[in-house]
């Protein structure tokens, strides 16, 4: 049967290509066409903020969801999103988040309460400074205008003496070109694909200033529960494969962004020690204040245990990944199966709240 | 009835209701809502109607529309625009239809400051049309020239449509911008040629103002026109100098217009208040259509009609020119009903794979695509630029008059389009030069 | 009718003027003093635009400014004209009332969870959601009152 899937990305964007375009073909093939999805990209069916409720209401059977748009409905997920500002490895962030949304009962329950069954997550490449003039130390950062998204980025930029500017992502290119922005905090894939910021940037500072994490597949509850178990197993297997391929895609395209920028004459370098130290101090302070801050913002009990769990899982993933080729799909799938999906019983997953 | 049939029934009903003078936004929303309910479920249609309007209108980019409208209203209410046309009357005295041609030149300049065609048309609908009507220009010519000159807004950089295209097609936005310059100027020249030839053939369209002007009057005219070029220069200048984004430029332009009017002592509280009231009424009437179009676009998407139309094109992959021509036909057709961003977002995902396999230069296609979307802005029944003019002028002109006025210009645009298709070098020359 | 439209128009008018002022102050602050007005993009998008557009709907209906195609209508006979007007009236009312209903539900849900938007700072948006049903409902009222006025005018 033909079902409907929704993303707000271009079909060639990593977050549509791997978890939707390529995935739906594999699913249709593996199920002999019993389950096939028509993918609506670019928000043509559901805009970003309406995706979760749209999926719950059956506008689409599955969609990609960024929990940051629903802080009130998904407070614990938003705690994790906030905490990901200190992440410095996109594989670790993606896999630790996937583990928590699918196996931590409290985090999982937030999704169930909104009428959906959550699948694995995603993480973009780690954000860096992409600038139209050199910003490698504190003196260079002072007074510069940075395009930021999210409270942690704003606070950090202000901490180093910059001006946080909130402009739509579509205006970053012309902003850097014309000088209404000096820097943008973006993931390095955008240097050579999508907006191709390398055309207007002169310097890239390799400083980890955040990442976007979210849920790649959020299913309509009655759709998921109506599928026979063999089809749910196929969906799960294909999601695991797509998760690995998506993160490898970010690794490859992130590297290509950096190398491609260098080839175009952009200077790519780590920050000077004063800027790196400023981030380290900011992160330490940020993490110590985060439980109280998020407890107040999201009206929840201080989530100390969850935060520690998230950080510990990321560290564990970094150790596991240290031993493998980061672009070896089979090795990564094997690790995912061993450390996350062996704990999940597909026969019962998502079948009751 | 399969879902594509339901889609076509929906389109047919839309046309019928629109012709029965049901407000366009209401038709699009109603047909879209019922269509989605039929294709999926009432719950799904309800979900879209609950969430889409808020998310759509709560968009920072769209705030350029009221601000550019306000800039135009203030400039025109405070009498800032009359001087320009006084000067045009004097300096283009001998050029047939000089005011209309001056509008095209001014719109082309303004387009270099505005990312949006609708905003360009919005500004000039209040600046240029009243002046042309006062000069007894033909209503169709006056409104048509502003409607089509407004379409230069997205072709001449900066351009929101080109940024969207660049992101979706994964091609360089910088190159797209460069590629739009020459086609934009070419379009403007073709419009001016058309105006001149038409008025030569039918002088009653634009009565000559063969007044003998003294040198004193000329000087007075020049002294009187400084505010509008200053306003445009400040708006363009601040964007190119990187002081503001095009969106912010709207507010800045409105502010500067108000300040200039104040300095000239032509801004009263009543005039300011009336400008704001006209702005909000104009904005709201446009947004009813945008909201309707956004729901209708989701119905069209779910019907799979766009996919059906693209499937029909698969055979043309072997012949790139045929593919481009067929795409053009489809865009012109769909452009009658869909607003440009929805149309682009609906079709690109289906067209781009075809263009990739045909090996067509996507920068070239980007320019043609934007030109086609621009044509859709002035074709009935859904032509946003025409609605902008209608929204700004109210009862002074009917929609029919504006659409009739754009017919000649549409023919001219098809000639420009044919040139762009036949000679890719027009688009690709400048980007190639920059390498 | 005038009073209903008038009150709503005041809100919309104020939103437009505040948008103009705040964006201007933001630009000037950002570039002359390195101090943007925090949250300008969020307030403009989530409040000023919403209030400006939806609270102007009663005014649009009062002025008869809705965008419609009158090319064929002008050539209709009296019966078709009457049919057109009835269809337009019913569809317009359905449009406003359904939107008022759906957006009211969305607003109640938004209030229940104290909806915020993601921006440079956390920003409460749920109150703004109530302007959608309010504007739609007032516009529907103006449409009805206008029709009543037209009918009673004809009887006199
Ligand atoms: Na432009
Ligand atoms: Na059209």
PDB file of C-alpha atoms in Angstrom, chain B residues 17-27 29-31 33 45-46 48-51 53-55 57-60 62-67 70 74 242-244 247-252 254-255 258 272-274 276-289 291-292 295 381 387-388 390-391 394-395 398-401 403-404, chain C residues 8-10 12-17 19-21 23-28 30-31 40-42 44-46 49-50 52-57 59-61 63-76 80 83-85 87-89 91-99 101-103 105-106 109 115 117 125-126 128-130 132:
ATOM      1  CA  UNK B  17     -15.803  29.224  -8.381  1.00  0.00           C
ATOM      2  CA  UNK B  18     -13.232  31.896  -9.179  1.00  0.00           C
ATOM      3  CA  UNK B  19     -15.186  32.832 -12.309  1.00  0.00           C
ATOM      4  CA  UNK B  20     -18.307  33.067 -10.121  1.00  0.00           C
ATOM      5  CA  UNK B  21     -16.538  35.888  -8.293  1.00  0.00           C
ATOM      6  CA  UNK B  22     -15.953  33.955  -5.098  1.00  0.00           C
ATOM      7  CA  UNK B  23     -12.875  35.534  -3.437  1.00  0.00           C
ATOM      8  CA  UNK B  24      -9.784  33.711  -4.745  1.00  0.00           C
ATOM      9  CA  UNK B  25      -8.297  32.945  -1.336  1.00  0.00           C
ATOM     10  CA  UNK B  26     -11.625  31.532  -0.169  1.00  0.00           C
ATOM     11  CA  UNK B  27     -11.883  29.276  -3.239  1.00  0.00           C
ATOM     12  CA  UNK B  29      -8.721  27.275   0.797  1.00  0.00           C
ATOM     13  CA  UNK B  30     -12.165  25.682   0.486  1.00  0.00           C
ATOM     14  CA  UNK B  31     -11.368  23.460  -2.487  1.00  0.00           C
ATOM     15  CA  UNK B  33      -9.628  21.720   2.418  1.00  0.00           C
ATOM     16  CA  UNK B  45      -7.565  18.442   6.488  1.00  0.00           C
ATOM     17  CA  UNK B  46      -8.471  19.886   9.890  1.00  0.00           C
ATOM     18  CA  UNK B  48      -3.555  21.392   8.081  1.00  0.00           C
ATOM     19  CA  UNK B  49      -6.128  24.181   8.507  1.00  0.00           C
ATOM     20  CA  UNK B  50      -5.219  24.450  12.209  1.00  0.00           C
ATOM     21  CA  UNK B  51      -1.497  24.829  11.803  1.00  0.00           C
ATOM     22  CA  UNK B  53      -1.910  29.672   8.510  1.00  0.00           C
ATOM     23  CA  UNK B  54      -0.054  30.514  11.723  1.00  0.00           C
ATOM     24  CA  UNK B  55       3.211  28.979  10.582  1.00  0.00           C
ATOM     25  CA  UNK B  57       2.142  34.106   8.167  1.00  0.00           C
ATOM     26  CA  UNK B  58       4.406  34.015  11.187  1.00  0.00           C
ATOM     27  CA  UNK B  59       7.358  34.246   8.812  1.00  0.00           C
ATOM     28  CA  UNK B  60       9.908  37.006   9.108  1.00  0.00           C
ATOM     29  CA  UNK B  62       6.930  37.876   4.572  1.00  0.00           C
ATOM     30  CA  UNK B  63       7.058  40.974   6.757  1.00  0.00           C
ATOM     31  CA  UNK B  64       8.714  42.701   3.779  1.00  0.00           C
ATOM     32  CA  UNK B  65       5.295  42.868   2.121  1.00  0.00           C
ATOM     33  CA  UNK B  66       3.560  45.266   4.535  1.00  0.00           C
ATOM     34  CA  UNK B  67       6.701  47.347   4.958  1.00  0.00           C
ATOM     35  CA  UNK B  70       3.770  51.147   3.602  1.00  0.00           C
ATOM     36  CA  UNK B  74       3.743  56.959   2.450  1.00  0.00           C
ATOM     37  CA  UNK B 242      25.318  45.263   3.692  1.00  0.00           C
ATOM     38  CA  UNK B 243      23.621  47.444   6.279  1.00  0.00           C
ATOM     39  CA  UNK B 244      20.270  45.688   5.977  1.00  0.00           C
ATOM     40  CA  UNK B 247      13.332  42.420   4.627  1.00  0.00           C
ATOM     41  CA  UNK B 248      14.728  45.096   6.914  1.00  0.00           C
ATOM     42  CA  UNK B 249      15.040  47.416   3.933  1.00  0.00           C
ATOM     43  CA  UNK B 250      11.243  47.493   3.773  1.00  0.00           C
ATOM     44  CA  UNK B 251      10.987  49.017   7.236  1.00  0.00           C
ATOM     45  CA  UNK B 252      13.962  51.268   6.585  1.00  0.00           C
ATOM     46  CA  UNK B 254       9.087  53.192   5.038  1.00  0.00           C
ATOM     47  CA  UNK B 255      10.914  55.071   7.791  1.00  0.00           C
ATOM     48  CA  UNK B 258       8.131  59.137   6.406  1.00  0.00           C
ATOM     49  CA  UNK B 272       0.286  58.702   8.050  1.00  0.00           C
ATOM     50  CA  UNK B 273      -2.691  56.975   9.616  1.00  0.00           C
ATOM     51  CA  UNK B 274      -4.425  56.519   6.268  1.00  0.00           C
ATOM     52  CA  UNK B 276      -1.087  52.499   7.573  1.00  0.00           C
ATOM     53  CA  UNK B 277      -4.777  51.602   7.166  1.00  0.00           C
ATOM     54  CA  UNK B 278      -4.299  51.131   3.418  1.00  0.00           C
ATOM     55  CA  UNK B 279      -1.203  49.032   4.142  1.00  0.00           C
ATOM     56  CA  UNK B 280      -2.949  46.640   6.508  1.00  0.00           C
ATOM     57  CA  UNK B 281      -5.971  46.252   4.236  1.00  0.00           C
ATOM     58  CA  UNK B 282      -3.709  45.613   1.227  1.00  0.00           C
ATOM     59  CA  UNK B 283      -1.565  43.153   3.181  1.00  0.00           C
ATOM     60  CA  UNK B 284      -4.503  41.219   4.585  1.00  0.00           C
ATOM     61  CA  UNK B 285      -6.195  40.866   1.201  1.00  0.00           C
ATOM     62  CA  UNK B 286      -2.941  39.480  -0.278  1.00  0.00           C
ATOM     63  CA  UNK B 287      -2.442  37.114   2.638  1.00  0.00           C
ATOM     64  CA  UNK B 288      -5.920  35.618   2.296  1.00  0.00           C
ATOM     65  CA  UNK B 289      -4.736  34.432  -1.119  1.00  0.00           C
ATOM     66  CA  UNK B 291      -3.140  31.226   2.977  1.00  0.00           C
ATOM     67  CA  UNK B 292      -5.577  29.763   0.449  1.00  0.00           C
ATOM     68  CA  UNK B 295      -3.711  24.822   1.529  1.00  0.00           C
ATOM     69  CA  UNK B 381      -6.879  33.728 -12.440  1.00  0.00           C
ATOM     70  CA  UNK B 387      -3.832  41.214  -6.838  1.00  0.00           C
ATOM     71  CA  UNK B 388      -1.240  43.420  -5.207  1.00  0.00           C
ATOM     72  CA  UNK B 390      -5.856  45.567  -7.028  1.00  0.00           C
ATOM     73  CA  UNK B 391      -5.285  45.525  -3.271  1.00  0.00           C
ATOM     74  CA  UNK B 394      -9.143  49.233  -4.558  1.00  0.00           C
ATOM     75  CA  UNK B 395     -12.089  50.345  -6.683  1.00  0.00           C
ATOM     76  CA  UNK B 398     -11.071  46.080 -11.880  1.00  0.00           C
ATOM     77  CA  UNK B 399      -9.086  42.859 -11.916  1.00  0.00           C
ATOM     78  CA  UNK B 400     -10.243  42.263 -15.483  1.00  0.00           C
ATOM     79  CA  UNK B 401      -8.757  45.567 -16.588  1.00  0.00           C
ATOM     80  CA  UNK B 403      -5.291  41.227 -16.491  1.00  0.00           C
ATOM     81  CA  UNK B 404      -6.241  42.584 -19.911  1.00  0.00           C
TER      82      UNK B 404
ATOM     83  CA  UNK C   8      -9.914  45.125  15.098  1.00  0.00           C
ATOM     84  CA  UNK C   9      -8.354  47.700  12.771  1.00  0.00           C
ATOM     85  CA  UNK C  10      -6.827  49.486  15.771  1.00  0.00           C
ATOM     86  CA  UNK C  12      -3.745  45.783  13.167  1.00  0.00           C
ATOM     87  CA  UNK C  13      -2.772  49.450  12.787  1.00  0.00           C
ATOM     88  CA  UNK C  14      -0.776  49.307  15.982  1.00  0.00           C
ATOM     89  CA  UNK C  15       0.992  46.122  14.878  1.00  0.00           C
ATOM     90  CA  UNK C  16       2.060  47.754  11.594  1.00  0.00           C
ATOM     91  CA  UNK C  17       3.369  50.867  13.330  1.00  0.00           C
ATOM     92  CA  UNK C  19       6.716  46.655  13.305  1.00  0.00           C
ATOM     93  CA  UNK C  20       7.985  49.739  11.502  1.00  0.00           C
ATOM     94  CA  UNK C  21       9.395  51.243  14.685  1.00  0.00           C
ATOM     95  CA  UNK C  23      12.619  46.960  12.937  1.00  0.00           C
ATOM     96  CA  UNK C  24      13.947  50.496  12.387  1.00  0.00           C
ATOM     97  CA  UNK C  25      15.284  50.738  15.939  1.00  0.00           C
ATOM     98  CA  UNK C  26      16.760  47.253  15.567  1.00  0.00           C
ATOM     99  CA  UNK C  27      18.624  48.188  12.364  1.00  0.00           C
ATOM    100  CA  UNK C  28      19.883  51.476  13.784  1.00  0.00           C
ATOM    101  CA  UNK C  30      22.603  46.990  15.338  1.00  0.00           C
ATOM    102  CA  UNK C  31      24.703  49.119  13.035  1.00  0.00           C
ATOM    103  CA  UNK C  40      12.919  41.465  16.894  1.00  0.00           C
ATOM    104  CA  UNK C  41      12.642  38.688  14.305  1.00  0.00           C
ATOM    105  CA  UNK C  42      10.489  36.618  16.683  1.00  0.00           C
ATOM    106  CA  UNK C  44       7.733  40.559  14.068  1.00  0.00           C
ATOM    107  CA  UNK C  45       7.000  37.056  12.822  1.00  0.00           C
ATOM    108  CA  UNK C  46       4.928  35.709  15.698  1.00  0.00           C
ATOM    109  CA  UNK C  49       2.545  39.877  11.300  1.00  0.00           C
ATOM    110  CA  UNK C  50      -0.189  37.704  12.829  1.00  0.00           C
ATOM    111  CA  UNK C  52      -1.512  42.863  11.344  1.00  0.00           C
ATOM    112  CA  UNK C  53      -2.926  40.296   8.920  1.00  0.00           C
ATOM    113  CA  UNK C  54      -5.743  38.681  10.892  1.00  0.00           C
ATOM    114  CA  UNK C  55      -7.070  41.757  12.690  1.00  0.00           C
ATOM    115  CA  UNK C  56      -7.254  43.540   9.312  1.00  0.00           C
ATOM    116  CA  UNK C  57      -9.632  40.911   7.913  1.00  0.00           C
ATOM    117  CA  UNK C  59     -11.537  45.896   7.581  1.00  0.00           C
ATOM    118  CA  UNK C  60     -10.952  44.045   4.294  1.00  0.00           C
ATOM    119  CA  UNK C  61     -14.519  42.694   4.429  1.00  0.00           C
ATOM    120  CA  UNK C  63     -14.206  47.770   2.489  1.00  0.00           C
ATOM    121  CA  UNK C  64     -15.018  44.910   0.112  1.00  0.00           C
ATOM    122  CA  UNK C  65     -11.293  44.633  -0.618  1.00  0.00           C
ATOM    123  CA  UNK C  66     -11.222  40.847  -0.987  1.00  0.00           C
ATOM    124  CA  UNK C  67      -9.471  39.705  -4.128  1.00  0.00           C
ATOM    125  CA  UNK C  68     -11.955  38.259  -6.601  1.00  0.00           C
ATOM    126  CA  UNK C  69     -12.178  37.851 -10.363  1.00  0.00           C
ATOM    127  CA  UNK C  70     -15.057  39.861 -11.798  1.00  0.00           C
ATOM    128  CA  UNK C  71     -14.307  39.290 -15.505  1.00  0.00           C
ATOM    129  CA  UNK C  72     -17.216  36.924 -16.108  1.00  0.00           C
ATOM    130  CA  UNK C  73     -19.473  38.231 -13.330  1.00  0.00           C
ATOM    131  CA  UNK C  74     -19.863  41.543 -15.130  1.00  0.00           C
ATOM    132  CA  UNK C  75     -21.465  39.680 -18.045  1.00  0.00           C
ATOM    133  CA  UNK C  76     -23.844  37.565 -15.937  1.00  0.00           C
ATOM    134  CA  UNK C  80     -26.506  34.150 -12.283  1.00  0.00           C
ATOM    135  CA  UNK C  83     -26.368  32.701  -7.602  1.00  0.00           C
ATOM    136  CA  UNK C  84     -22.768  33.973  -7.639  1.00  0.00           C
ATOM    137  CA  UNK C  85     -23.373  36.176  -4.649  1.00  0.00           C
ATOM    138  CA  UNK C  87     -22.209  30.978  -3.445  1.00  0.00           C
ATOM    139  CA  UNK C  88     -19.600  33.599  -2.579  1.00  0.00           C
ATOM    140  CA  UNK C  89     -21.378  34.461   0.678  1.00  0.00           C
ATOM    141  CA  UNK C  91     -18.122  29.934   0.860  1.00  0.00           C
ATOM    142  CA  UNK C  92     -16.735  33.060   2.518  1.00  0.00           C
ATOM    143  CA  UNK C  93     -18.635  32.334   5.727  1.00  0.00           C
ATOM    144  CA  UNK C  94     -17.562  28.686   5.648  1.00  0.00           C
ATOM    145  CA  UNK C  95     -13.969  29.833   5.122  1.00  0.00           C
ATOM    146  CA  UNK C  96     -13.941  32.233   8.077  1.00  0.00           C
ATOM    147  CA  UNK C  97     -15.897  29.988  10.417  1.00  0.00           C
ATOM    148  CA  UNK C  98     -13.895  26.835   9.717  1.00  0.00           C
ATOM    149  CA  UNK C  99     -10.670  28.795  10.123  1.00  0.00           C
ATOM    150  CA  UNK C 101     -12.763  26.948  14.654  1.00  0.00           C
ATOM    151  CA  UNK C 102      -9.538  25.189  13.651  1.00  0.00           C
ATOM    152  CA  UNK C 103      -7.318  28.065  14.748  1.00  0.00           C
ATOM    153  CA  UNK C 105      -8.582  24.738  18.773  1.00  0.00           C
ATOM    154  CA  UNK C 106      -4.934  25.263  17.886  1.00  0.00           C
ATOM    155  CA  UNK C 109      -3.851  23.645  22.623  1.00  0.00           C
ATOM    156  CA  UNK C 115       3.807  27.351  23.406  1.00  0.00           C
ATOM    157  CA  UNK C 117       9.152  29.655  19.637  1.00  0.00           C
ATOM    158  CA  UNK C 125       3.831  32.846  21.317  1.00  0.00           C
ATOM    159  CA  UNK C 126       0.619  31.266  22.492  1.00  0.00           C
ATOM    160  CA  UNK C 128      -0.738  35.550  19.542  1.00  0.00           C
ATOM    161  CA  UNK C 129      -2.546  32.409  18.353  1.00  0.00           C
ATOM    162  CA  UNK C 130      -5.863  33.830  19.613  1.00  0.00           C
ATOM    163  CA  UNK C 132      -6.383  34.142  14.300  1.00  0.00           C
TER     164      UNK C 132
END
